[in-house]
Amino acid sequence: MKTFLLAIAALALARVSGAADLRTSFANPPADCRIMMRWWWFGPAVAKPEIARELRVMQAAGIGGVEIQPVYPVALDNPAAGFKNSPYLSGEFLDALAFAARTAKQLGMRVDITLGSGWPYGGPRTPVTQAAGRLRVERSAILPALENGETLLANFPNKQLFFIAGRTGQQVKRASVGAEGFVLDHYDRSAIESHLAQVGERLLSAFGATPPYAVFSDSLEVYGSDWTGDLLREFKRRRGYDLTPHLPELVNDAPESRAIRHDWGKTLTELAEDRYLTPIAAWAHRHHTRFRSQTYGEPPVILSSNALVDLSEGEAGPRWRTFNTSRWAASANHLYGRNITSTETWTWLHAPSFRATPLDMKAEADLHFIEGVNQLIGHGWPYSPPQAGEPGWRFYAAAAFNEHNPWFQVMPEITRYLQRVSFLMRQGKPVNDIAIYLPTDDAWAAFTPGKTSVNKRLETLVSPALISQILNAGYNFDYIDDRALAKTDLPYRVLILPGVERMPLETLKRLEEFTHRGGIVIETLRKPALAPGFLGAQSETPQIVELETRLHARFAASEQQLGNVLREALPPDLLVSPAVAASIGFAHRKVASADLYFVVNTSNTPVGTISRFRTAGTSAELWDPFTGRTEEAYDASVLRLAPYESRVIVFSNDPPRPLKQTPAPQAASTLDLSTNWTVTFNGLPQPVQMTQLHSWTEDAATRFYSGRAIYRKSVDIPADLAGKTLLLDFGEGERVQPVSGGEAAGMRALLESPVRESALVYVNGQLAGSVWHPPYRVNLTKWMHSGLNELRIEVANLAINEMAGHALPGYKLLNQRYGVRFVPQGFENFHALPAGILGHLQLLATQ
């Protein structure tokens, strides 16, 4: 199966190996680069007509597939209305799943399926004996009462410590009807195999002879699970000594405590790999599908654990300048030769549901791209039947991207943009000069009972200050760990050791070989001085200390010095002015014929800077990811980007051409268009005569209106403007201040559009363009002529306004029937938001 997957990937790359083919495919990217959507089935209460309708809407909007995720109910059964929540894995549910799979296949769409309902895996078929385990530590003079299924491991009377093997009791989160129950023990292979047999097999039976593209495991959120029934035996077999007499070191700070904790954490990681990831991947391959996994969280998997799955996935949100799991997944794929990295995208985008804008979508997606992501899994698409009304059902804590959003009219443009960039970010190989060594051994050593996530520990060990120094200096980077370092062909020029204390002897030997081959090692804060583990610290630490003295490493005593040390080591890949460096992000891909740069202004202010790209190419081109058009001659040294604007710059070895300079802004004659519009709203008996453009919320009749409105106006173009470029300009937008107290959990673009939230512009009946991202302009030159022209602008806002005009749904009876399975988030101080064309609309005429 893996050989087959690699062959397919090689064929996909071969299709676009030439520069001409690359341009053609960029203009019309392949369908497998389309975004996907997590499709929430609430209840599950789904009907075939609505399933088919929603799939058709998605397909027409440029969405290439779905990940089906059955979750909690949002409505009670209603026999009179024919409404029913079908229990998970029931015949009715499996019949609906089979229908969805067949319909998606007919539409050419991909289907993935979560191997469970909600997350993490578990449910009613998981007995307490296979439920997630934990180590309970009690400080007491007498034996504490043992709960159901608990076992006394050890008693230390002189320390008044009892160690008890038990269960976390965690229930599956957001479970659908009939899927409630314990989260299973991810260190217990029998629990995994039982789940696959009782849940996985039934799910795949619905797909018949055409299996899903992939089966999916969501982020590992098995909170507090740090034990399993045979851990003591496995620990002794794997680490070479008995953990029992050392159990107090897991909760005390004795000299050897961190070494013991390290060995305990490493054992947990190995058990999760051997008993969770490996058997699921093997099961998926036997069923002719792939294993897509968010391989981070608890249990404490590591970066190289991603080598055990077929499709590695991350999740980042706005945190591109901190340690996050998107770059973690992308780095693993770069290291292990896999070309596709997906992310759960827009998880917390601009709460509450239906508040997110098209610009919000783009702004976050661009951050994923510059971290190495090239497949977006949108979070998400709420299934919503007609009887749910407007704007329909919604997930409790995520954006909703279905057509119940009035601005959905520009969704095909958004998805086409994302498809083009996803395609480009799959070409060739990444050019990341730097690898940050992940101090996994230090992370294990910092474990304590109930807190055993490697990536959470790394958020502290790999600081935002260190990452910002690398990015601001003009480089992109990957992460790397010990297991990946054992590979012979490291594709990096610099390895950074971020304040590492513990390091395996074999890793240090590899670093010495790396420097002998011309590689550069930079140590920050301190030098490695300990061998990891209890036995290793005793036997190998002297060799670590001795070998470290021979390592020709450069040293940065503080993280603030790192940028200068890097620039002395090698030229930056993309150098910009220090004043704007914190706003600019980029990804660089290398193909045989060209260097591809995707450059992003991640801020809400315009950026202008002189840039220097490190490339051997002699010809530069500008590729437009919105239209697919390319310009042959472009001066890439002058970089001007509007807020949240992105740009594709391609350097090739084509014969040099004279480069035209980026045109400087020119004075323009203007025609004021901000008055005297006729505006038609659905549902209002008469058009509104809008003397001055203003928000719909300023008028009582449209204060809580959500939907589309059609603006009409005749525009007289003087003859002296013939031959000039005519731009319809909506304004610059309003900058928004970030939330005080630091970065919020979710992403939002800190810029409010002058047209809320999208507009389609027609001139004399012809679609001239759309407006939903900066710069808020449409070129009308092709469609306008001297004399009278009919201008029509179809503007759509958010669903929020209609919601604000009604009481929000109550869930008291639902919670009494099923228990509290969700709490809607972000609806505090709910109110209608500005809508329509707000700015000083004008027509600009330039030479």
PDB file of N, CA and C in Angstrom, residues 643-722:
ATOM      1  N   PRO A 643      -2.977  45.000   3.186  1.00  0.00           N
ATOM      2  CA  PRO A 643      -3.217  44.169   4.366  1.00  0.00           C
ATOM      3  C   PRO A 643      -3.696  42.757   3.976  1.00  0.00           C
ATOM      4  N   TYR A 644      -3.041  41.758   4.534  1.00  0.00           N
ATOM      5  CA  TYR A 644      -3.382  40.342   4.310  1.00  0.00           C
ATOM      6  C   TYR A 644      -3.277  39.928   2.841  1.00  0.00           C
ATOM      7  N   GLU A 645      -2.556  40.692   2.045  1.00  0.00           N
ATOM      8  CA  GLU A 645      -2.385  40.322   0.647  1.00  0.00           C
ATOM      9  C   GLU A 645      -1.304  39.249   0.519  1.00  0.00           C
ATOM     10  N   SER A 646      -1.460  38.383  -0.455  1.00  0.00           N
ATOM     11  CA  SER A 646      -0.478  37.338  -0.740  1.00  0.00           C
ATOM     12  C   SER A 646      -0.051  37.443  -2.196  1.00  0.00           C
ATOM     13  N   ARG A 647       1.124  36.906  -2.466  1.00  0.00           N
ATOM     14  CA  ARG A 647       1.667  37.032  -3.820  1.00  0.00           C
ATOM     15  C   ARG A 647       2.524  35.810  -4.123  1.00  0.00           C
ATOM     16  N   VAL A 648       2.491  35.377  -5.367  1.00  0.00           N
ATOM     17  CA  VAL A 648       3.336  34.291  -5.842  1.00  0.00           C
ATOM     18  C   VAL A 648       4.375  34.876  -6.781  1.00  0.00           C
ATOM     19  N   ILE A 649       5.652  34.668  -6.465  1.00  0.00           N
ATOM     20  CA  ILE A 649       6.758  35.149  -7.290  1.00  0.00           C
ATOM     21  C   ILE A 649       7.576  33.937  -7.712  1.00  0.00           C
ATOM     22  N   VAL A 650       7.788  33.808  -9.011  1.00  0.00           N
ATOM     23  CA  VAL A 650       8.455  32.637  -9.571  1.00  0.00           C
ATOM     24  C   VAL A 650       9.732  33.089 -10.271  1.00  0.00           C
ATOM     25  N   PHE A 651      10.850  32.495  -9.857  1.00  0.00           N
ATOM     26  CA  PHE A 651      12.145  32.750 -10.493  1.00  0.00           C
ATOM     27  C   PHE A 651      12.534  31.513 -11.289  1.00  0.00           C
ATOM     28  N   SER A 652      12.918  31.727 -12.538  1.00  0.00           N
ATOM     29  CA  SER A 652      13.289  30.601 -13.383  1.00  0.00           C
ATOM     30  C   SER A 652      14.596  30.893 -14.087  1.00  0.00           C
ATOM     31  N   ASN A 653      15.099  29.904 -14.807  1.00  0.00           N
ATOM     32  CA  ASN A 653      16.338  30.043 -15.560  1.00  0.00           C
ATOM     33  C   ASN A 653      16.077  30.408 -17.025  1.00  0.00           C
ATOM     34  N   ASP A 654      14.904  30.945 -17.292  1.00  0.00           N
ATOM     35  CA  ASP A 654      14.619  31.423 -18.637  1.00  0.00           C
ATOM     36  C   ASP A 654      15.593  32.551 -19.002  1.00  0.00           C
ATOM     37  N   PRO A 655      15.804  32.819 -20.291  1.00  0.00           N
ATOM     38  CA  PRO A 655      16.690  33.923 -20.684  1.00  0.00           C
ATOM     39  C   PRO A 655      16.238  35.220 -20.028  1.00  0.00           C
ATOM     40  N   PRO A 656      17.185  36.046 -19.614  1.00  0.00           N
ATOM     41  CA  PRO A 656      16.812  37.284 -18.910  1.00  0.00           C
ATOM     42  C   PRO A 656      16.007  38.213 -19.797  1.00  0.00           C
ATOM     43  N   ARG A 657      15.034  38.852 -19.206  1.00  0.00           N
ATOM     44  CA  ARG A 657      14.215  39.843 -19.882  1.00  0.00           C
ATOM     45  C   ARG A 657      14.383  41.178 -19.162  1.00  0.00           C
ATOM     46  N   PRO A 658      14.223  42.273 -19.860  1.00  0.00           N
ATOM     47  CA  PRO A 658      14.259  43.561 -19.158  1.00  0.00           C
ATOM     48  C   PRO A 658      13.082  43.640 -18.191  1.00  0.00           C
ATOM     49  N   LEU A 659      13.378  43.942 -16.947  1.00  0.00           N
ATOM     50  CA  LEU A 659      12.335  43.967 -15.931  1.00  0.00           C
ATOM     51  C   LEU A 659      11.696  45.349 -15.877  1.00  0.00           C
ATOM     52  N   LYS A 660      10.383  45.368 -15.952  1.00  0.00           N
ATOM     53  CA  LYS A 660       9.724  46.655 -15.773  1.00  0.00           C
ATOM     54  C   LYS A 660       9.571  46.917 -14.286  1.00  0.00           C
ATOM     55  N   GLN A 661       9.697  48.141 -13.909  1.00  0.00           N
ATOM     56  CA  GLN A 661       9.597  48.506 -12.506  1.00  0.00           C
ATOM     57  C   GLN A 661       8.139  48.433 -12.055  1.00  0.00           C
ATOM     58  N   THR A 662       7.966  48.065 -10.787  1.00  0.00           N
ATOM     59  CA  THR A 662       6.629  48.102 -10.222  1.00  0.00           C
ATOM     60  C   THR A 662       6.125  49.537 -10.265  1.00  0.00           C
ATOM     61  N   PRO A 663       4.994  49.784 -10.881  1.00  0.00           N
ATOM     62  CA  PRO A 663       4.543  51.176 -11.018  1.00  0.00           C
ATOM     63  C   PRO A 663       4.284  51.817  -9.667  1.00  0.00           C
ATOM     64  N   ALA A 664       4.775  53.020  -9.520  1.00  0.00           N
ATOM     65  CA  ALA A 664       4.516  53.768  -8.296  1.00  0.00           C
ATOM     66  C   ALA A 664       3.077  54.263  -8.309  1.00  0.00           C
ATOM     67  N   PRO A 665       2.487  54.454  -7.137  1.00  0.00           N
ATOM     68  CA  PRO A 665       1.122  54.979  -7.100  1.00  0.00           C
ATOM     69  C   PRO A 665       1.042  56.321  -7.824  1.00  0.00           C
ATOM     70  N   GLN A 666       0.006  56.478  -8.636  1.00  0.00           N
ATOM     71  CA  GLN A 666      -0.157  57.694  -9.419  1.00  0.00           C
ATOM     72  C   GLN A 666      -1.417  58.431  -8.993  1.00  0.00           C
ATOM     73  N   ALA A 667      -1.382  59.744  -9.194  1.00  0.00           N
ATOM     74  CA  ALA A 667      -2.577  60.541  -8.932  1.00  0.00           C
ATOM     75  C   ALA A 667      -3.662  60.149  -9.921  1.00  0.00           C
ATOM     76  N   ALA A 668      -4.888  60.152  -9.460  1.00  0.00           N
ATOM     77  CA  ALA A 668      -5.996  59.725 -10.311  1.00  0.00           C
ATOM     78  C   ALA A 668      -7.130  60.733 -10.210  1.00  0.00           C
ATOM     79  N   SER A 669      -7.825  60.902 -11.321  1.00  0.00           N
ATOM     80  CA  SER A 669      -9.067  61.662 -11.267  1.00  0.00           C
ATOM     81  C   SER A 669     -10.143  60.750 -10.703  1.00  0.00           C
ATOM     82  N   THR A 670     -11.082  61.314  -9.977  1.00  0.00           N
ATOM     83  CA  THR A 670     -12.067  60.508  -9.268  1.00  0.00           C
ATOM     84  C   THR A 670     -13.479  60.940  -9.618  1.00  0.00           C
ATOM     85  N   LEU A 671     -14.372  59.979  -9.522  1.00  0.00           N
ATOM     86  CA  LEU A 671     -15.784  60.221  -9.711  1.00  0.00           C
ATOM     87  C   LEU A 671     -16.502  59.663  -8.495  1.00  0.00           C
ATOM     88  N   ASP A 672     -17.151  60.532  -7.724  1.00  0.00           N
ATOM     89  CA  ASP A 672     -17.807  60.118  -6.486  1.00  0.00           C
ATOM     90  C   ASP A 672     -19.064  59.315  -6.805  1.00  0.00           C
ATOM     91  N   LEU A 673     -19.130  58.084  -6.259  1.00  0.00           N
ATOM     92  CA  LEU A 673     -20.284  57.211  -6.492  1.00  0.00           C
ATOM     93  C   LEU A 673     -20.993  56.849  -5.186  1.00  0.00           C
ATOM     94  N   SER A 674     -20.834  57.654  -4.173  1.00  0.00           N
ATOM     95  CA  SER A 674     -21.351  57.283  -2.854  1.00  0.00           C
ATOM     96  C   SER A 674     -22.771  57.777  -2.597  1.00  0.00           C
ATOM     97  N   THR A 675     -23.431  58.323  -3.609  1.00  0.00           N
ATOM     98  CA  THR A 675     -24.785  58.856  -3.402  1.00  0.00           C
ATOM     99  C   THR A 675     -25.759  58.288  -4.425  1.00  0.00           C
ATOM    100  N   ASN A 676     -27.039  58.339  -4.031  1.00  0.00           N
ATOM    101  CA  ASN A 676     -28.169  58.096  -4.942  1.00  0.00           C
ATOM    102  C   ASN A 676     -28.144  56.705  -5.574  1.00  0.00           C
ATOM    103  N   TRP A 677     -28.275  55.710  -4.718  1.00  0.00           N
ATOM    104  CA  TRP A 677     -28.394  54.324  -5.166  1.00  0.00           C
ATOM    105  C   TRP A 677     -29.806  53.807  -4.895  1.00  0.00           C
ATOM    106  N   THR A 678     -30.252  52.940  -5.768  1.00  0.00           N
ATOM    107  CA  THR A 678     -31.497  52.199  -5.531  1.00  0.00           C
ATOM    108  C   THR A 678     -31.119  50.812  -5.043  1.00  0.00           C
ATOM    109  N   VAL A 679     -31.614  50.453  -3.855  1.00  0.00           N
ATOM    110  CA  VAL A 679     -31.201  49.204  -3.212  1.00  0.00           C
ATOM    111  C   VAL A 679     -32.427  48.333  -2.985  1.00  0.00           C
ATOM    112  N   THR A 680     -32.350  47.096  -3.473  1.00  0.00           N
ATOM    113  CA  THR A 680     -33.460  46.154  -3.352  1.00  0.00           C
ATOM    114  C   THR A 680     -33.087  45.063  -2.357  1.00  0.00           C
ATOM    115  N   PHE A 681     -33.943  44.866  -1.348  1.00  0.00           N
ATOM    116  CA  PHE A 681     -33.751  43.820  -0.350  1.00  0.00           C
ATOM    117  C   PHE A 681     -34.823  42.753  -0.536  1.00  0.00           C
ATOM    118  N   ASN A 682     -34.450  41.504  -0.443  1.00  0.00           N
ATOM    119  CA  ASN A 682     -35.438  40.426  -0.488  1.00  0.00           C
ATOM    120  C   ASN A 682     -36.392  40.570   0.686  1.00  0.00           C
ATOM    121  N   GLY A 683     -37.676  40.492   0.399  1.00  0.00           N
ATOM    122  CA  GLY A 683     -38.662  40.555   1.472  1.00  0.00           C
ATOM    123  C   GLY A 683     -39.222  41.923   1.745  1.00  0.00           C
ATOM    124  N   LEU A 684     -38.554  42.973   1.275  1.00  0.00           N
ATOM    125  CA  LEU A 684     -39.108  44.315   1.447  1.00  0.00           C
ATOM    126  C   LEU A 684     -39.985  44.651   0.243  1.00  0.00           C
ATOM    127  N   PRO A 685     -41.107  45.280   0.473  1.00  0.00           N
ATOM    128  CA  PRO A 685     -42.050  45.492  -0.638  1.00  0.00           C
ATOM    129  C   PRO A 685     -41.549  46.463  -1.698  1.00  0.00           C
ATOM    130  N   GLN A 686     -40.726  47.436  -1.291  1.00  0.00           N
ATOM    131  CA  GLN A 686     -40.277  48.455  -2.240  1.00  0.00           C
ATOM    132  C   GLN A 686     -38.756  48.608  -2.141  1.00  0.00           C
ATOM    133  N   PRO A 687     -38.109  48.946  -3.259  1.00  0.00           N
ATOM    134  CA  PRO A 687     -36.682  49.278  -3.183  1.00  0.00           C
ATOM    135  C   PRO A 687     -36.452  50.486  -2.287  1.00  0.00           C
ATOM    136  N   VAL A 688     -35.273  50.566  -1.730  1.00  0.00           N
ATOM    137  CA  VAL A 688     -34.888  51.670  -0.862  1.00  0.00           C
ATOM    138  C   VAL A 688     -34.071  52.662  -1.682  1.00  0.00           C
ATOM    139  N   GLN A 689     -34.431  53.936  -1.605  1.00  0.00           N
ATOM    140  CA  GLN A 689     -33.634  54.976  -2.251  1.00  0.00           C
ATOM    141  C   GLN A 689     -32.591  55.455  -1.235  1.00  0.00           C
ATOM    142  N   MET A 690     -31.344  55.046  -1.436  1.00  0.00           N
ATOM    143  CA  MET A 690     -30.278  55.353  -0.489  1.00  0.00           C
ATOM    144  C   MET A 690     -29.529  56.590  -0.984  1.00  0.00           C
ATOM    145  N   THR A 691     -29.893  57.715  -0.407  1.00  0.00           N
ATOM    146  CA  THR A 691     -29.276  58.976  -0.824  1.00  0.00           C
ATOM    147  C   THR A 691     -27.780  58.981  -0.566  1.00  0.00           C
ATOM    148  N   GLN A 692     -27.362  58.450   0.594  1.00  0.00           N
ATOM    149  CA  GLN A 692     -25.947  58.342   0.958  1.00  0.00           C
ATOM    150  C   GLN A 692     -25.685  56.910   1.420  1.00  0.00           C
ATOM    151  N   LEU A 693     -24.632  56.316   0.916  1.00  0.00           N
ATOM    152  CA  LEU A 693     -24.326  54.947   1.308  1.00  0.00           C
ATOM    153  C   LEU A 693     -24.124  54.846   2.824  1.00  0.00           C
ATOM    154  N   HIS A 694     -24.748  53.852   3.431  1.00  0.00           N
ATOM    155  CA  HIS A 694     -24.616  53.656   4.879  1.00  0.00           C
ATOM    156  C   HIS A 694     -24.970  52.209   5.220  1.00  0.00           C
ATOM    157  N   SER A 695     -24.718  51.843   6.457  1.00  0.00           N
ATOM    158  CA  SER A 695     -24.978  50.472   6.901  1.00  0.00           C
ATOM    159  C   SER A 695     -26.469  50.181   6.957  1.00  0.00           C
ATOM    160  N   TRP A 696     -26.815  48.956   6.602  1.00  0.00           N
ATOM    161  CA  TRP A 696     -28.224  48.532   6.682  1.00  0.00           C
ATOM    162  C   TRP A 696     -28.753  48.631   8.107  1.00  0.00           C
ATOM    163  N   THR A 697     -27.879  48.493   9.080  1.00  0.00           N
ATOM    164  CA  THR A 697     -28.325  48.481  10.480  1.00  0.00           C
ATOM    165  C   THR A 697     -28.799  49.857  10.940  1.00  0.00           C
ATOM    166  N   GLU A 698     -28.555  50.891  10.141  1.00  0.00           N
ATOM    167  CA  GLU A 698     -29.012  52.229  10.528  1.00  0.00           C
ATOM    168  C   GLU A 698     -30.494  52.447  10.214  1.00  0.00           C
ATOM    169  N   ASP A 699     -31.104  51.524   9.479  1.00  0.00           N
ATOM    170  CA  ASP A 699     -32.519  51.639   9.121  1.00  0.00           C
ATOM    171  C   ASP A 699     -33.307  50.550   9.840  1.00  0.00           C
ATOM    172  N   ALA A 700     -34.440  50.920  10.403  1.00  0.00           N
ATOM    173  CA  ALA A 700     -35.230  49.980  11.192  1.00  0.00           C
ATOM    174  C   ALA A 700     -35.650  48.768  10.377  1.00  0.00           C
ATOM    175  N   ALA A 701     -36.003  48.971   9.107  1.00  0.00           N
ATOM    176  CA  ALA A 701     -36.515  47.862   8.292  1.00  0.00           C
ATOM    177  C   ALA A 701     -35.442  46.822   7.989  1.00  0.00           C
ATOM    178  N   THR A 702     -34.175  47.214   8.020  1.00  0.00           N
ATOM    179  CA  THR A 702     -33.096  46.284   7.637  1.00  0.00           C
ATOM    180  C   THR A 702     -32.065  46.088   8.750  1.00  0.00           C
ATOM    181  N   ARG A 703     -32.398  46.499   9.964  1.00  0.00           N
ATOM    182  CA  ARG A 703     -31.430  46.388  11.068  1.00  0.00           C
ATOM    183  C   ARG A 703     -31.010  44.938  11.301  1.00  0.00           C
ATOM    184  N   PHE A 704     -31.962  44.022  11.196  1.00  0.00           N
ATOM    185  CA  PHE A 704     -31.652  42.614  11.451  1.00  0.00           C
ATOM    186  C   PHE A 704     -31.741  41.795  10.167  1.00  0.00           C
ATOM    187  N   TYR A 705     -31.434  42.447   9.069  1.00  0.00           N
ATOM    188  CA  TYR A 705     -31.510  41.764   7.776  1.00  0.00           C
ATOM    189  C   TYR A 705     -30.211  41.021   7.492  1.00  0.00           C
ATOM    190  N   SER A 706     -30.331  39.740   7.131  1.00  0.00           N
ATOM    191  CA  SER A 706     -29.212  38.947   6.630  1.00  0.00           C
ATOM    192  C   SER A 706     -29.594  38.420   5.254  1.00  0.00           C
ATOM    193  N   GLY A 707     -28.713  38.619   4.306  1.00  0.00           N
ATOM    194  CA  GLY A 707     -29.001  38.168   2.956  1.00  0.00           C
ATOM    195  C   GLY A 707     -28.280  39.034   1.944  1.00  0.00           C
ATOM    196  N   ARG A 708     -28.848  39.089   0.753  1.00  0.00           N
ATOM    197  CA  ARG A 708     -28.260  39.893  -0.320  1.00  0.00           C
ATOM    198  C   ARG A 708     -29.119  41.120  -0.593  1.00  0.00           C
ATOM    199  N   ALA A 709     -28.442  42.173  -1.006  1.00  0.00           N
ATOM    200  CA  ALA A 709     -29.133  43.379  -1.463  1.00  0.00           C
ATOM    201  C   ALA A 709     -28.496  43.797  -2.779  1.00  0.00           C
ATOM    202  N   ILE A 710     -29.317  44.295  -3.703  1.00  0.00           N
ATOM    203  CA  ILE A 710     -28.832  44.673  -5.031  1.00  0.00           C
ATOM    204  C   ILE A 710     -28.830  46.197  -5.138  1.00  0.00           C
ATOM    205  N   TYR A 711     -27.632  46.759  -5.317  1.00  0.00           N
ATOM    206  CA  TYR A 711     -27.454  48.204  -5.508  1.00  0.00           C
ATOM    207  C   TYR A 711     -27.423  48.498  -7.009  1.00  0.00           C
ATOM    208  N   ARG A 712     -28.200  49.490  -7.432  1.00  0.00           N
ATOM    209  CA  ARG A 712     -28.237  49.872  -8.853  1.00  0.00           C
ATOM    210  C   ARG A 712     -28.021  51.375  -8.999  1.00  0.00           C
ATOM    211  N   LYS A 713     -27.266  51.707 -10.064  1.00  0.00           N
ATOM    212  CA  LYS A 713     -26.999  53.120 -10.332  1.00  0.00           C
ATOM    213  C   LYS A 713     -26.523  53.263 -11.777  1.00  0.00           C
ATOM    214  N   SER A 714     -26.950  54.347 -12.452  1.00  0.00           N
ATOM    215  CA  SER A 714     -26.422  54.675 -13.773  1.00  0.00           C
ATOM    216  C   SER A 714     -25.242  55.620 -13.598  1.00  0.00           C
ATOM    217  N   VAL A 715     -24.166  55.321 -14.316  1.00  0.00           N
ATOM    218  CA  VAL A 715     -22.944  56.118 -14.193  1.00  0.00           C
ATOM    219  C   VAL A 715     -22.593  56.665 -15.568  1.00  0.00           C
ATOM    220  N   ASP A 716     -22.424  57.973 -15.652  1.00  0.00           N
ATOM    221  CA  ASP A 716     -22.078  58.643 -16.906  1.00  0.00           C
ATOM    222  C   ASP A 716     -20.564  58.836 -16.957  1.00  0.00           C
ATOM    223  N   ILE A 717     -19.905  58.175 -17.896  1.00  0.00           N
ATOM    224  CA  ILE A 717     -18.455  58.251 -18.031  1.00  0.00           C
ATOM    225  C   ILE A 717     -18.117  59.319 -19.079  1.00  0.00           C
ATOM    226  N   PRO A 718     -17.433  60.385 -18.674  1.00  0.00           N
ATOM    227  CA  PRO A 718     -17.063  61.441 -19.646  1.00  0.00           C
ATOM    228  C   PRO A 718     -16.135  60.902 -20.720  1.00  0.00           C
ATOM    229  N   ALA A 719     -16.184  61.501 -21.877  1.00  0.00           N
ATOM    230  CA  ALA A 719     -15.375  61.036 -23.003  1.00  0.00           C
ATOM    231  C   ALA A 719     -13.897  61.168 -22.729  1.00  0.00           C
ATOM    232  N   ASP A 720     -13.493  62.146 -21.887  1.00  0.00           N
ATOM    233  CA  ASP A 720     -12.064  62.348 -21.651  1.00  0.00           C
ATOM    234  C   ASP A 720     -11.455  61.243 -20.791  1.00  0.00           C
ATOM    235  N   LEU A 721     -12.289  60.345 -20.250  1.00  0.00           N
ATOM    236  CA  LEU A 721     -11.757  59.214 -19.489  1.00  0.00           C
ATOM    237  C   LEU A 721     -11.535  57.990 -20.360  1.00  0.00           C
ATOM    238  N   ALA A 722     -11.914  58.072 -21.636  1.00  0.00           N
ATOM    239  CA  ALA A 722     -11.696  56.941 -22.544  1.00  0.00           C
ATOM    240  C   ALA A 722     -10.204  56.656 -22.668  1.00  0.00           C
TER     241      ALA A 722
END
